[in-house]
């Protein structure tokens, strides 16, 4: 087992996990918008108390453009101009964790207008860090959306969630419902070559990157299976992890040439917190070249570029 220092992450916003890796469901979700439901509007102005209108160039608030419907969903009426809300207070976050923004959206009478969501990151001085809105598909039926944010800027300390109806339709309407921002463990695998293919026999030296967990003792378990579902390697270990981003190394033996599935689980107290699944492969070994065909200038093998 190897443990290293901290990793400086890059910003990445994605709707799906990266090719070849798959993130599992987690039981360690923390809803940061739990105190910001759409249903609370004590002053009766149609704007949820925990949210505020976006007042910037290109945005305009019209009377009745924003309203709560059915005591739970938020309606944004374009009325010829882009309109939107953002969380009134900046939400404290942990930069070593991963995040998930999810909810439901639907629309009516849209031609070129679109619904947008955005998580804006702020540093400790509340200065805005680079981010970008994400356009959501929407129709007249409720459509669920989920945005996985596996890495945030390392200097981020706060987040602001934005919900926007962008366009110039006079009759366009967009609704949001059940919007939540979850903090969840960050879990990724490093040390994978292109195509996840290792070119020589021996263990695959991988690094497990973990963040967003409280300091404590956790169980790590890895299972390697072949295409027939046979377990070819099993590993369990208990490790003490500090709070913050940590890197833990593990050597995974690849028994022979071929593809294998690696499933890694992080748990505590018998409860699974998060999982990661990826594929590993090993290329077949080539036989040594006969004497005199080592790729020299006059060799046919050399001209073909085979070493």
Coordinates of C-alpha atoms in Angstrom, one line a residue, residues 5-282:
X5 CA 0.6 13.7 -1.2
X6 CA -2.3 15.9 -2.4
X7 CA -3.4 16.2 -6.0
X8 CA -4.2 19.5 -7.7
X9 CA -7.3 18.8 -9.7
X10 CA -8.6 20.4 -12.9
X11 CA -12.1 21.6 -13.5
X12 CA -14.4 19.1 -15.3
X13 CA -18.1 19.2 -15.9
X14 CA -19.7 16.2 -17.4
X15 CA -23.1 14.5 -17.8
X16 CA -21.6 11.0 -17.8
X17 CA -18.5 9.3 -16.4
X18 CA -15.4 9.2 -18.6
X19 CA -15.2 6.3 -21.1
X20 CA -13.9 3.1 -19.5
X21 CA -14.7 4.1 -16.0
X22 CA -18.0 4.1 -14.2
X23 CA -18.9 5.7 -10.9
X24 CA -21.2 3.9 -8.6
X25 CA -24.0 5.2 -6.4
X26 CA -23.0 6.6 -3.1
X27 CA -24.6 6.6 0.4
X28 CA -22.5 9.6 1.4
X29 CA -24.6 12.4 -0.2
X30 CA -25.0 15.8 1.5
X31 CA -27.7 18.0 0.0
X32 CA -26.5 21.6 0.1
X33 CA -29.9 23.0 -1.1
X34 CA -31.9 21.3 1.6
X35 CA -32.6 24.7 3.1
X36 CA -33.5 26.3 -0.2
X37 CA -36.8 24.8 -1.3
X38 CA -39.0 26.5 -3.9
X39 CA -42.1 26.3 -1.6
X40 CA -41.0 28.9 1.0
X41 CA -42.1 32.5 -0.1
X42 CA -42.9 34.4 3.1
X43 CA -43.1 37.8 1.5
X44 CA -45.4 36.5 -1.3
X45 CA -43.4 38.1 -4.2
X46 CA -43.4 34.9 -6.2
X47 CA -39.6 34.4 -5.6
X48 CA -38.5 31.6 -3.2
X49 CA -36.9 33.2 -0.1
X50 CA -33.6 31.3 -0.5
X51 CA -33.2 32.5 -4.1
X52 CA -32.8 35.9 -5.7
X53 CA -33.3 37.3 -9.2
X54 CA -30.2 37.5 -11.5
X55 CA -29.7 41.2 -12.3
X56 CA -27.0 41.4 -14.9
X57 CA -26.8 42.7 -18.5
X58 CA -29.0 40.5 -20.6
X59 CA -31.3 39.6 -17.7
X60 CA -34.5 41.4 -17.0
X61 CA -37.1 40.7 -14.3
X62 CA -40.7 41.3 -15.2
X63 CA -43.6 41.2 -12.8
X64 CA -44.9 37.7 -12.8
X65 CA -41.9 36.3 -14.7
X66 CA -41.0 34.1 -11.7
X67 CA -43.5 32.2 -9.8
X68 CA -44.0 29.1 -7.6
X69 CA -46.5 26.6 -8.9
X70 CA -48.1 23.7 -7.1
X71 CA -46.2 24.7 -3.9
X72 CA -43.1 23.0 -5.3
X73 CA -42.0 23.9 -8.8
X74 CA -40.5 27.1 -10.1
X75 CA -41.8 28.8 -13.3
X76 CA -39.7 31.1 -15.4
X77 CA -41.5 33.1 -18.0
X78 CA -39.3 34.5 -20.8
X79 CA -41.6 37.4 -21.7
X80 CA -39.2 38.4 -24.5
X81 CA -36.0 38.4 -22.3
X82 CA -33.8 36.0 -20.4
X83 CA -34.7 35.6 -16.8
X84 CA -33.2 33.5 -14.0
X85 CA -32.6 32.9 -10.3
X86 CA -29.6 32.1 -8.2
X87 CA -29.2 31.0 -4.6
X88 CA -29.3 34.0 -2.4
X89 CA -26.5 32.9 -0.2
X90 CA -23.2 31.3 -1.3
X91 CA -23.1 27.7 -0.2
X92 CA -19.9 26.5 1.7
X93 CA -18.2 23.6 -0.1
X94 CA -15.2 21.3 0.2
X95 CA -12.9 21.6 -2.8
X96 CA -11.7 18.0 -2.4
X97 CA -15.2 16.6 -2.8
X98 CA -17.2 15.8 -5.9
X99 CA -20.7 17.3 -6.6
X100 CA -23.9 16.4 -8.3
X101 CA -26.6 18.8 -9.5
X102 CA -29.9 17.2 -10.3
X103 CA -33.6 18.0 -10.7
X104 CA -36.4 18.0 -13.3
X105 CA -37.2 20.5 -16.1
X106 CA -40.0 21.0 -18.6
X107 CA -40.9 23.8 -21.1
X108 CA -43.7 25.1 -23.2
X109 CA -43.9 27.4 -26.3
X110 CA -40.1 27.4 -26.9
X111 CA -38.7 28.1 -30.3
X112 CA -35.0 29.0 -29.7
X113 CA -35.2 29.5 -25.9
X114 CA -33.4 27.0 -23.7
X115 CA -33.2 26.1 -20.0
X116 CA -29.7 26.5 -18.4
X117 CA -28.2 25.4 -15.1
X118 CA -24.9 26.5 -13.7
X119 CA -22.8 25.9 -10.6
X120 CA -20.6 29.0 -10.1
X121 CA -17.5 28.6 -7.9
X122 CA -16.2 31.3 -5.6
X123 CA -12.9 31.5 -3.8
X124 CA -12.6 32.4 -0.1
X125 CA -12.9 36.1 -0.9
X126 CA -16.2 35.4 -2.9
X127 CA -14.4 36.1 -6.2
X128 CA -15.9 34.3 -9.2
X129 CA -13.8 31.4 -10.6
X130 CA -14.2 30.0 -14.2
X131 CA -17.4 28.2 -14.9
X132 CA -19.9 27.8 -17.7
X133 CA -23.7 27.2 -18.0
X134 CA -25.0 23.9 -19.3
X135 CA -28.0 23.8 -21.7
X136 CA -30.6 21.2 -20.8
X137 CA -33.0 19.3 -23.1
X138 CA -36.6 19.9 -22.2
X139 CA -40.1 19.3 -23.6
X140 CA -43.6 19.5 -22.3
X141 CA -43.1 16.5 -20.0
X142 CA -40.9 16.6 -16.9
X143 CA -37.4 15.5 -17.9
X144 CA -34.9 14.6 -15.1
X145 CA -31.4 15.9 -15.4
X146 CA -28.2 15.0 -13.5
X147 CA -24.9 16.8 -13.8
X148 CA -21.8 15.1 -12.3
X149 CA -19.0 17.4 -11.3
X150 CA -16.1 15.1 -10.2
X151 CA -13.5 17.9 -9.8
X152 CA -13.9 21.6 -8.7
X153 CA -11.3 24.4 -8.7
X154 CA -8.9 23.8 -5.8
X155 CA -9.3 27.4 -4.6
X156 CA -13.1 27.1 -4.5
X157 CA -14.7 27.6 -1.1
X158 CA -18.3 28.5 -2.0
X159 CA -20.9 27.6 -4.7
X160 CA -23.9 29.5 -6.2
X161 CA -26.5 27.6 -8.2
X162 CA -28.2 29.3 -11.2
X163 CA -31.4 28.4 -12.9
X164 CA -32.0 30.3 -16.2
X165 CA -34.6 30.6 -19.0
X166 CA -32.6 32.0 -21.9
X167 CA -34.3 33.3 -25.0
X168 CA -36.6 36.0 -26.4
X169 CA -39.9 34.2 -26.8
X170 CA -42.8 36.1 -25.5
X171 CA -44.8 33.1 -24.5
X172 CA -42.0 30.8 -23.6
X173 CA -42.2 29.1 -20.2
X174 CA -39.7 26.9 -18.4
X175 CA -40.2 25.0 -15.1
X176 CA -37.7 23.6 -12.6
X177 CA -38.5 21.2 -9.9
X178 CA -36.7 19.1 -7.2
X179 CA -33.3 20.9 -7.8
X180 CA -30.6 19.6 -5.4
X181 CA -26.9 20.0 -5.2
X182 CA -25.2 17.1 -3.5
X183 CA -21.7 16.8 -2.0
X184 CA -20.4 13.3 -2.5
X185 CA -17.1 11.5 -2.2
X186 CA -14.5 12.1 -4.9
X187 CA -13.2 8.8 -6.2
X188 CA -11.1 8.3 -9.3
X189 CA -8.4 5.9 -10.6
X190 CA -5.1 7.2 -11.9
X191 CA -2.2 5.4 -13.6
X192 CA -4.2 4.0 -16.5
X193 CA -2.4 3.8 -19.9
X194 CA -4.2 4.7 -23.2
X195 CA -7.0 2.2 -23.7
X196 CA -6.4 0.9 -20.2
X197 CA -4.0 -1.6 -21.8
X198 CA -0.8 -2.6 -20.0
X199 CA 2.0 -3.9 -22.3
X200 CA 3.9 -6.2 -20.0
X201 CA 3.3 -8.8 -17.4
X202 CA 3.2 -7.9 -13.7
X203 CA 1.0 -5.9 -11.4
X204 CA -0.7 -2.8 -12.7
X205 CA 0.4 0.1 -10.4
X206 CA -2.7 2.2 -9.9
X207 CA -3.5 5.2 -7.6
X208 CA -6.9 5.6 -5.9
X209 CA -7.7 9.3 -5.4
X210 CA -10.1 9.9 -2.6
X211 CA -11.7 13.1 -1.3
X212 CA -14.8 14.6 0.3
X213 CA -14.7 12.1 3.3
X214 CA -14.4 12.9 6.9
X215 CA -11.2 11.8 8.6
X216 CA -11.4 8.2 9.8
X217 CA -10.8 4.6 9.1
X218 CA -12.3 3.2 5.9
X219 CA -12.4 -0.2 4.3
X220 CA -11.1 -0.5 0.7
X221 CA -12.0 -3.6 -1.3
X222 CA -11.0 -4.5 -4.8
X223 CA -12.3 -7.4 -7.0
X224 CA -10.8 -8.3 -10.4
X225 CA -13.0 -10.5 -12.6
X226 CA -12.5 -12.0 -16.1
X227 CA -15.0 -11.8 -18.9
X228 CA -16.7 -15.0 -17.6
X229 CA -17.2 -13.5 -14.2
X230 CA -14.6 -15.5 -12.4
X231 CA -12.8 -13.7 -9.6
X232 CA -9.1 -13.6 -10.4
X233 CA -8.0 -11.3 -7.6
X234 CA -9.5 -10.0 -4.3
X235 CA -8.0 -7.4 -2.0
X236 CA -9.2 -5.9 1.3
X237 CA -7.5 -3.4 3.5
X238 CA -8.5 -0.9 6.2
X239 CA -6.8 2.5 6.0
X240 CA -6.8 5.6 8.1
X241 CA -7.6 8.6 5.8
X242 CA -7.2 12.3 6.8
X243 CA -9.8 14.8 5.7
X244 CA -9.0 16.3 2.3
X245 CA -7.7 14.8 -0.9
X246 CA -5.5 11.7 -0.5
X247 CA -3.8 9.3 -2.9
X248 CA -3.5 5.6 -2.1
X249 CA -1.5 3.2 -4.3
X250 CA -2.5 -0.4 -5.0
X251 CA -0.8 -3.0 -7.3
X252 CA -3.4 -5.1 -9.2
X253 CA -2.0 -8.4 -10.6
X254 CA -3.1 -9.1 -14.2
X255 CA -3.0 -12.9 -14.5
X256 CA -2.7 -13.1 -18.3
X257 CA -3.4 -11.3 -21.6
X258 CA -6.9 -10.1 -22.0
X259 CA -9.4 -7.7 -20.4
X260 CA -10.6 -7.7 -16.8
X261 CA -13.1 -5.7 -14.8
X262 CA -11.9 -4.0 -11.6
X263 CA -14.5 -3.0 -9.0
X264 CA -13.3 -1.0 -6.0
X265 CA -15.5 -0.2 -3.0
X266 CA -15.0 2.3 -0.1
X267 CA -17.0 1.6 3.0
X268 CA -17.2 2.3 6.7
X269 CA -19.1 0.5 9.4
X270 CA -20.3 -2.0 6.9
X271 CA -21.9 0.7 4.8
X272 CA -20.8 1.3 1.2
X273 CA -19.9 5.0 0.6
X274 CA -18.8 5.0 -3.0
X275 CA -17.6 2.6 -5.7
X276 CA -15.6 2.8 -8.9
X277 CA -15.5 0.4 -11.8
X278 CA -13.0 0.3 -14.6
X279 CA -11.5 -2.1 -17.2
X280 CA -7.9 -3.2 -17.3
X281 CA -6.3 -5.1 -20.1
X282 CA -2.9 -6.7 -20.8

